[in-house]
Coordinates of C-alpha atoms and ligand atoms in Angstrom, one line a residue:
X15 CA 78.1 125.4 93.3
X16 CA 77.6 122.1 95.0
X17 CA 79.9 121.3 97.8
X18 CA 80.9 118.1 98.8
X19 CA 81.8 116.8 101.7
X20 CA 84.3 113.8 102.4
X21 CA 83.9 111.7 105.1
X22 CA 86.9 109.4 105.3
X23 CA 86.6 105.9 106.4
X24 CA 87.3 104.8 109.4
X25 CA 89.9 102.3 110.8
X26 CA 91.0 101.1 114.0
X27 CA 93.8 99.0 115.2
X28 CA 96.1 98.1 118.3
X29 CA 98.9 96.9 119.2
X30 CA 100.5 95.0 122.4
X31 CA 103.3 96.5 124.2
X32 CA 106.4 95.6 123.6
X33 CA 109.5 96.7 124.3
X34 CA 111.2 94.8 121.5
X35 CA 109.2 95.4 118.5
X36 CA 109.8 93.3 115.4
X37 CA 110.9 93.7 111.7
X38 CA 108.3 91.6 111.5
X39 CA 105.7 94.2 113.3
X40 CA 106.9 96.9 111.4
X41 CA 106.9 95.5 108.2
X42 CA 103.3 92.9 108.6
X43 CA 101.6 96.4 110.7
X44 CA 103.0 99.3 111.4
X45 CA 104.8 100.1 108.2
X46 CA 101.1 99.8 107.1
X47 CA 99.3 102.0 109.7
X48 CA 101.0 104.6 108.6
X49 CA 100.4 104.0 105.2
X50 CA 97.0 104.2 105.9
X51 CA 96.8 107.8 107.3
X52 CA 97.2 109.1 104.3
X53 CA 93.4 107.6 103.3
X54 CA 91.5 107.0 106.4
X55 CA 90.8 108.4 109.6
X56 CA 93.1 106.2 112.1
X57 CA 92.7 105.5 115.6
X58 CA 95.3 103.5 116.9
X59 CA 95.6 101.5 120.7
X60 CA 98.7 100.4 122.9
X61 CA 96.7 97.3 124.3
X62 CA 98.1 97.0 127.4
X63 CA 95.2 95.4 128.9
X64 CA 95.9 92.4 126.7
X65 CA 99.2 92.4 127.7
X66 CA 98.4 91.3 131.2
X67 CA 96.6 88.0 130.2
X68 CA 100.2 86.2 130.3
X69 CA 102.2 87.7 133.6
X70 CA 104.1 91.2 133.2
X71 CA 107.1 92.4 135.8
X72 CA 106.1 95.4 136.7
X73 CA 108.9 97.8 135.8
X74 CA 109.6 96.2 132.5
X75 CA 106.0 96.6 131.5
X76 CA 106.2 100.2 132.2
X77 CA 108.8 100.6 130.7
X78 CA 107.6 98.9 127.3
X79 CA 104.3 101.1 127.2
X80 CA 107.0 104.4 127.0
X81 CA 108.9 103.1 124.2
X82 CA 106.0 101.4 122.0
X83 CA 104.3 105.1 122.3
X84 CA 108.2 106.2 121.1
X85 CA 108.5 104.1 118.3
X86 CA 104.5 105.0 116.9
X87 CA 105.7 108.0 117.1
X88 CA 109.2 107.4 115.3
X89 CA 107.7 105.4 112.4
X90 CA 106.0 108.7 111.6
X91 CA 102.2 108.4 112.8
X92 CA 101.7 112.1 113.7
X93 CA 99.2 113.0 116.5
X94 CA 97.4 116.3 114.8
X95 CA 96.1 113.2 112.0
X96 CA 96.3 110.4 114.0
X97 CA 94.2 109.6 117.5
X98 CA 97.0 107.5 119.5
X99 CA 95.7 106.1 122.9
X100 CA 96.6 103.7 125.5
X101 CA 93.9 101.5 125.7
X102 CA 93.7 101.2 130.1
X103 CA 93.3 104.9 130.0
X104 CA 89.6 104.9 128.0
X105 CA 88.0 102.4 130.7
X106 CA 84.7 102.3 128.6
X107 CA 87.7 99.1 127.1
X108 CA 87.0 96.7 129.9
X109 CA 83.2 98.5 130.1
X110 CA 82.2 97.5 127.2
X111 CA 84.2 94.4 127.3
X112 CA 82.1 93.0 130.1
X113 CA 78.9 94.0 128.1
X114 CA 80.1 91.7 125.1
X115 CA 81.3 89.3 127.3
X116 CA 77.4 88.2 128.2
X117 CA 76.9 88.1 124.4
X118 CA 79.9 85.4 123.3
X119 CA 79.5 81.8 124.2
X120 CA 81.7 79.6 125.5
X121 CA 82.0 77.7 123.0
X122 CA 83.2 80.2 120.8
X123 CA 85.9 81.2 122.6
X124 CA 87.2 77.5 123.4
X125 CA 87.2 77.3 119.6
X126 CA 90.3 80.5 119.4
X127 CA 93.4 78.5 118.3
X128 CA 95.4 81.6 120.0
X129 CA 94.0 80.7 123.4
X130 CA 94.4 76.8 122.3
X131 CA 98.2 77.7 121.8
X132 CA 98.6 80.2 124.4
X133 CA 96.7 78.1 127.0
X134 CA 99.3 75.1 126.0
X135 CA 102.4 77.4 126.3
X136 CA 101.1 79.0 129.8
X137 CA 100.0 75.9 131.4
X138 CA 100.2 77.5 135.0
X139 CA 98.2 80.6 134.1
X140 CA 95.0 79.8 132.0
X141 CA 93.3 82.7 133.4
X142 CA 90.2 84.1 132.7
X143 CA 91.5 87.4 130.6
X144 CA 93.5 84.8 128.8
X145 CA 90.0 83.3 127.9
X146 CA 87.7 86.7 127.6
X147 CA 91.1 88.0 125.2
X148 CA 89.0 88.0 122.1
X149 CA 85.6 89.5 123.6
X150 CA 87.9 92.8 124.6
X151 CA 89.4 93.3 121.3
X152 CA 85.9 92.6 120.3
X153 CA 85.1 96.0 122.7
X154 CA 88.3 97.6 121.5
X155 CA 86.9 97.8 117.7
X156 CA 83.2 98.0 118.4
X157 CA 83.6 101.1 120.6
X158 CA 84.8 103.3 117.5
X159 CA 82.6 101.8 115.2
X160 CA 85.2 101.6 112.2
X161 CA 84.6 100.5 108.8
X162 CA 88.6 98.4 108.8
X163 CA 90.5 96.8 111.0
X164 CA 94.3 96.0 109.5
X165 CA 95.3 92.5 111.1
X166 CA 97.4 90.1 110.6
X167 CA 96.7 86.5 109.9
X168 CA 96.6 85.1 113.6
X169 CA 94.1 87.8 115.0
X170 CA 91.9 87.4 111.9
X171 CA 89.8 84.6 113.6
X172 CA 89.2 87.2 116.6
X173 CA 87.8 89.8 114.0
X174 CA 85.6 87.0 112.5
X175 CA 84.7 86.6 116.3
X176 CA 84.2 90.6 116.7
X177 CA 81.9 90.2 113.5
X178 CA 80.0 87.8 114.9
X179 CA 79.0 89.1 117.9
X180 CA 78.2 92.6 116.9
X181 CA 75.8 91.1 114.0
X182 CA 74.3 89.0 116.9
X183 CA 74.0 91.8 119.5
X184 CA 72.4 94.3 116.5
X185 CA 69.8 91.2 115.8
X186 CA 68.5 91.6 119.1
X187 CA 68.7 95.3 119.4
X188 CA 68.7 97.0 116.3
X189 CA 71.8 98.4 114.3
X190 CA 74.1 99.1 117.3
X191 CA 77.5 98.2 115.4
X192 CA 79.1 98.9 112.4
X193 CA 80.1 95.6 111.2
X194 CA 84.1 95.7 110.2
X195 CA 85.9 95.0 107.3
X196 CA 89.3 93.3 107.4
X197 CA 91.6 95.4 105.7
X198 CA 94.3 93.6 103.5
X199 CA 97.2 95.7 102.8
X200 CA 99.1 97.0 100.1
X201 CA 101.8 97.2 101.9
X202 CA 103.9 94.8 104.1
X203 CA 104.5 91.4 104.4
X204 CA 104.4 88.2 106.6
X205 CA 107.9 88.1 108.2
X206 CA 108.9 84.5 108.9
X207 CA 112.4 83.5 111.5
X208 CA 115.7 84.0 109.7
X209 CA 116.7 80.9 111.4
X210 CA 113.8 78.9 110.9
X211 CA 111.8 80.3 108.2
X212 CA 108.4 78.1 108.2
X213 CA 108.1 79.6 111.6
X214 CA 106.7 83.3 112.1
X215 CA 109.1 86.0 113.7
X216 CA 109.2 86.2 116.7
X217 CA 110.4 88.2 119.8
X218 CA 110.4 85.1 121.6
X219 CA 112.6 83.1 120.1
X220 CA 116.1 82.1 121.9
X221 CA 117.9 82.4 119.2
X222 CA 118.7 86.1 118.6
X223 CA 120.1 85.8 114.8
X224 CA 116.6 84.4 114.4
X225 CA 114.3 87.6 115.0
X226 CA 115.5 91.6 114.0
X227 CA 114.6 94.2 116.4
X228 CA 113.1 97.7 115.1
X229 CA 116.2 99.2 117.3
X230 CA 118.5 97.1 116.3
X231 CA 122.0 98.6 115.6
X232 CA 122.8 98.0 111.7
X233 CA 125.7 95.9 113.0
X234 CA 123.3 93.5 114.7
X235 CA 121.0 93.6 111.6
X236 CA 123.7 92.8 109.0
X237 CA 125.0 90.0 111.1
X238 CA 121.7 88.5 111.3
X239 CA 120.8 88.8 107.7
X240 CA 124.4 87.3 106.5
X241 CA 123.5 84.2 108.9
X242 CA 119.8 84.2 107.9
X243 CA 119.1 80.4 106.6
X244 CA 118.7 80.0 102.8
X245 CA 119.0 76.6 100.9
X246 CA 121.8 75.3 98.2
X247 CA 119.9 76.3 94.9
X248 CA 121.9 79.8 95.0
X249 CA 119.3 81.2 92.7
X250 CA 116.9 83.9 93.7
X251 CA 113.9 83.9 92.8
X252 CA 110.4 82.5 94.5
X253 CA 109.9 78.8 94.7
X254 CA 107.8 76.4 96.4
X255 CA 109.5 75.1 99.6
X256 CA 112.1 77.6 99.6
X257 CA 111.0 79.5 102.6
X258 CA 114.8 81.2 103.6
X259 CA 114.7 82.7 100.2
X260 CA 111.0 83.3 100.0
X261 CA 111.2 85.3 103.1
X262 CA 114.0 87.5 102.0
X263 CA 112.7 88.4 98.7
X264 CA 109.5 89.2 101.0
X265 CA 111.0 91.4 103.0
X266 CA 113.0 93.1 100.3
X267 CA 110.3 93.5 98.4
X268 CA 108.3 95.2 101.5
X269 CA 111.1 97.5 101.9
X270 CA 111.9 98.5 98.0
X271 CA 108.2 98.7 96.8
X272 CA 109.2 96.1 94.1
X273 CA 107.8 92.6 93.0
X274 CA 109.1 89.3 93.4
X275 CA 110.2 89.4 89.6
X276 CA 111.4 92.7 89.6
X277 CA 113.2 91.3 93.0
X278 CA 114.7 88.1 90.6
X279 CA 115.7 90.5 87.6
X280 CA 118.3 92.3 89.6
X281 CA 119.5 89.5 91.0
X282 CA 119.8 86.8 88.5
X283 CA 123.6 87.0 88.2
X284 CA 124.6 87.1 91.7
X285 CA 124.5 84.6 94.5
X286 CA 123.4 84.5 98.2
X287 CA 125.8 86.6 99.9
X288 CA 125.4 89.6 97.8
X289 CA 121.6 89.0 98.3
X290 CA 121.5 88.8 102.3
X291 CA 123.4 91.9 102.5
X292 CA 121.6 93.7 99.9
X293 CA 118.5 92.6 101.9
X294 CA 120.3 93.4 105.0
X295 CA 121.0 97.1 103.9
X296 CA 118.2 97.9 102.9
X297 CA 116.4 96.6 106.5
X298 CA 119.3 99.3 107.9
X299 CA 118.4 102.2 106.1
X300 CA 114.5 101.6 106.4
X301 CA 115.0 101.5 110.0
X302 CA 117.2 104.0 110.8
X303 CA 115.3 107.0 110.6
X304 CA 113.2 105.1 113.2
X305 CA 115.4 104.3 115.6
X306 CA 116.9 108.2 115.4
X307 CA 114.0 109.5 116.1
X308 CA 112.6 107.1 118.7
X309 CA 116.1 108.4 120.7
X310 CA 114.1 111.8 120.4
X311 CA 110.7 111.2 121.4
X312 CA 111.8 108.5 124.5
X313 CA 113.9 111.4 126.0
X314 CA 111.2 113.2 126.3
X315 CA 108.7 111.1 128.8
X316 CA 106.5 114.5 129.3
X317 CA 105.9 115.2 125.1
X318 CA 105.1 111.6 125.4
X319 CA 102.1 111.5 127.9
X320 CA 101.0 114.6 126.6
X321 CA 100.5 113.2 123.4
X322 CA 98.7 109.6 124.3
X323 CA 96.7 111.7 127.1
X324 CA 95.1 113.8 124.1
X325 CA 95.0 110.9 122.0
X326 CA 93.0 109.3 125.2
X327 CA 90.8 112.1 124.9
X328 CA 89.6 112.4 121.6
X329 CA 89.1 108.2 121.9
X330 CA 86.7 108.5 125.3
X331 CA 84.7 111.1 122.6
X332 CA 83.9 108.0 120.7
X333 CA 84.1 105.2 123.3
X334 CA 81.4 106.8 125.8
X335 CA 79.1 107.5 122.7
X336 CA 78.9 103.9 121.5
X337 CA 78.8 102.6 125.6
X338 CA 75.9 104.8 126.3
X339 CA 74.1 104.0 123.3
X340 CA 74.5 100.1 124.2
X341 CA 73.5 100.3 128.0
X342 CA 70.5 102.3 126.6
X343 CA 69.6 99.6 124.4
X344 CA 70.4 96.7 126.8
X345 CA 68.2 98.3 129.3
X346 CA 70.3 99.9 131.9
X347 CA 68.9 102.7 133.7
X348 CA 71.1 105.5 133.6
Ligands
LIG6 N1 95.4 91.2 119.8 C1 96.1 92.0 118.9 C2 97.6 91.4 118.7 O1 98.1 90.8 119.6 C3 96.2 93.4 119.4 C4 94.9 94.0 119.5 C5 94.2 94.3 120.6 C6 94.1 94.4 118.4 N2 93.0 94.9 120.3 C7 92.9 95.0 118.9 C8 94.3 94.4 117.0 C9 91.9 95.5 118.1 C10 93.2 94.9 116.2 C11 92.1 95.4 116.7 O2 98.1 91.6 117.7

């Protein structure tokens, strides 16, 4: 009898802290990563060092490591199958970050449109990190050597950037780096504002009715989904130009597993309201399992730090492996 032996791929992925996580991270990411435990061995960051390239308060960033570790954990990602770290506490991060950052040109990294944005919207603060930003999550990736990485549409041209410079580094030292793969997903979608749908959601917008918060009480959510903008066609179904409506078939469609058509079928006879709060139900009930358990796991700060601690553990495995092996290569004494 011959026995076989599967070796799942690998994938890696993180994500900034945030106290306020988005419909729109939950439905374009997280709904996703956890999707993707079910195939693939996943190791999953809280990025806090990238956090600190625009300026955190203290006790509010705190505060948002705890609860983005609570709501991982509430969407279902389960530590026995799932290694969940913070990034700050595997310090081979900024090691090997440093290491890469000798191997990226300038003139790369002037070409990142998010640090061309960024660097616009923080004016007083174009620091350094803010530059550097893509060479760690360069280190981030590179350090676990996956064969994915899930990411969304504005941190694609930092993978293409990650790609880039492992292939360059492996040129001049031999294979080093597995080279990732995006990973496209089956599941999810690109959430755009309620309020101004040709712009992404987003956390920081002013106007609340705009974005929908994974916590969000079903009250707030139903508000904001009967106020969401549409247009005067009162017809659903996908069209060119018709983002309001194009967004909440997108998002109902995330949520119910069905197609746009399928989407249009059941509601050919009925007009916008019944829509918006269809749409608007079915955003309550997906997150409400979510935001019962994330009261759970956030009462519990010592579960909590047991859990990313051992997650932090099993990642340095990994991360001191693929640091060693580069310092050996570069020519580092050790
Ligand atoms: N920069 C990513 C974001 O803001 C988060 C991130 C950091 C990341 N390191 C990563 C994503 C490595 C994928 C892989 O969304």
């Amino acid at each position: 009898m011959s026995e076989e032996i599967i070796t799942k791929k690998r994938v890696f992925s993180a994500i900034q802290p945030s106290g306020m996580l988005t419909l729109g991270n939950y439905l374009g990411a997280l709904k996703n990563w956890k999707a993707m435990t079910e195939e693939f061995e996943c190791i999953y960051a809280v990025a806090d060092l990238h956090a600190i390239t625009v300026r955190q308060e203290p006790s509010a960033f705190r505060k948002q490591l705890y609860n983005t570790c609570a709501v991982l954990l509430a969407i279902g990602l389960d530590p026995k199958d799932v290694t969940l770290f913070v990034q700050s506490h595997v310090a081979e991060h900024s090691q090997l970050s440093w290491l890469l950052s000798c191997y990226t040109q300038f003139g790369e990294l002037s070409r990142m449109t998010q640090f061309k944005d960024k660097s616009a919207k923080h004016a007083d603060n174009v620091n350094l990190g803010l530059f550097g930003y893509p060479t760690l999550m360069a280190a981030d990736i590179l350090l676990y050597q996956p064969d994915f990485v899930p990411v969304g549409a504005d941190q694609k041209q930092h993978l293409e950037l990650t790609r880039d410079v492992a292939t360059r580094f492996n040129h001049i030292y031999g294979d080093v780096f597995k080279i990732p793969e995006p990973y496209i997903p089956k599941v999810g979608a690109r959430v755009m504002s309620l309020q101004e749908p040709t712009a992404k959601m987003s956390k920081s917008d002013a106007n609340v009715n705009a974005w929908v918060a994974i916590l969000d009480k079903p009250e707030d959510i139903m508000r904001k989904f009967k106020k969401a903008v549409t247009d005067s066609e009162n017809k659903i179904c996908v069209g060119e130009g018709r983002d309001g409506i194009n967004n909440l078939i997108g998002i109902y469609s995330a949520i119910t597993g069905k197609t746009a058509d399928e989407v249009a079928a059941e509601f050919e006879n009925k007009g916008y309201g019944d829509f918006k709060t269809a749409v608007g139900e079915a955003v309550v009930e997906e997150l409400r399992p979510v935001r019962e358990s994330f009261d759970t796991f956030i009462a519990d700060k010592k579960q909590l730090e047991d859990i990313y601690h051992e997650g932090a553990e099993k990642a340095e495995y990994y991360a001191r492996r693929t640091v060693s092996k580069v310092m050996k290569k570069i020519g580092f004494v050790r």
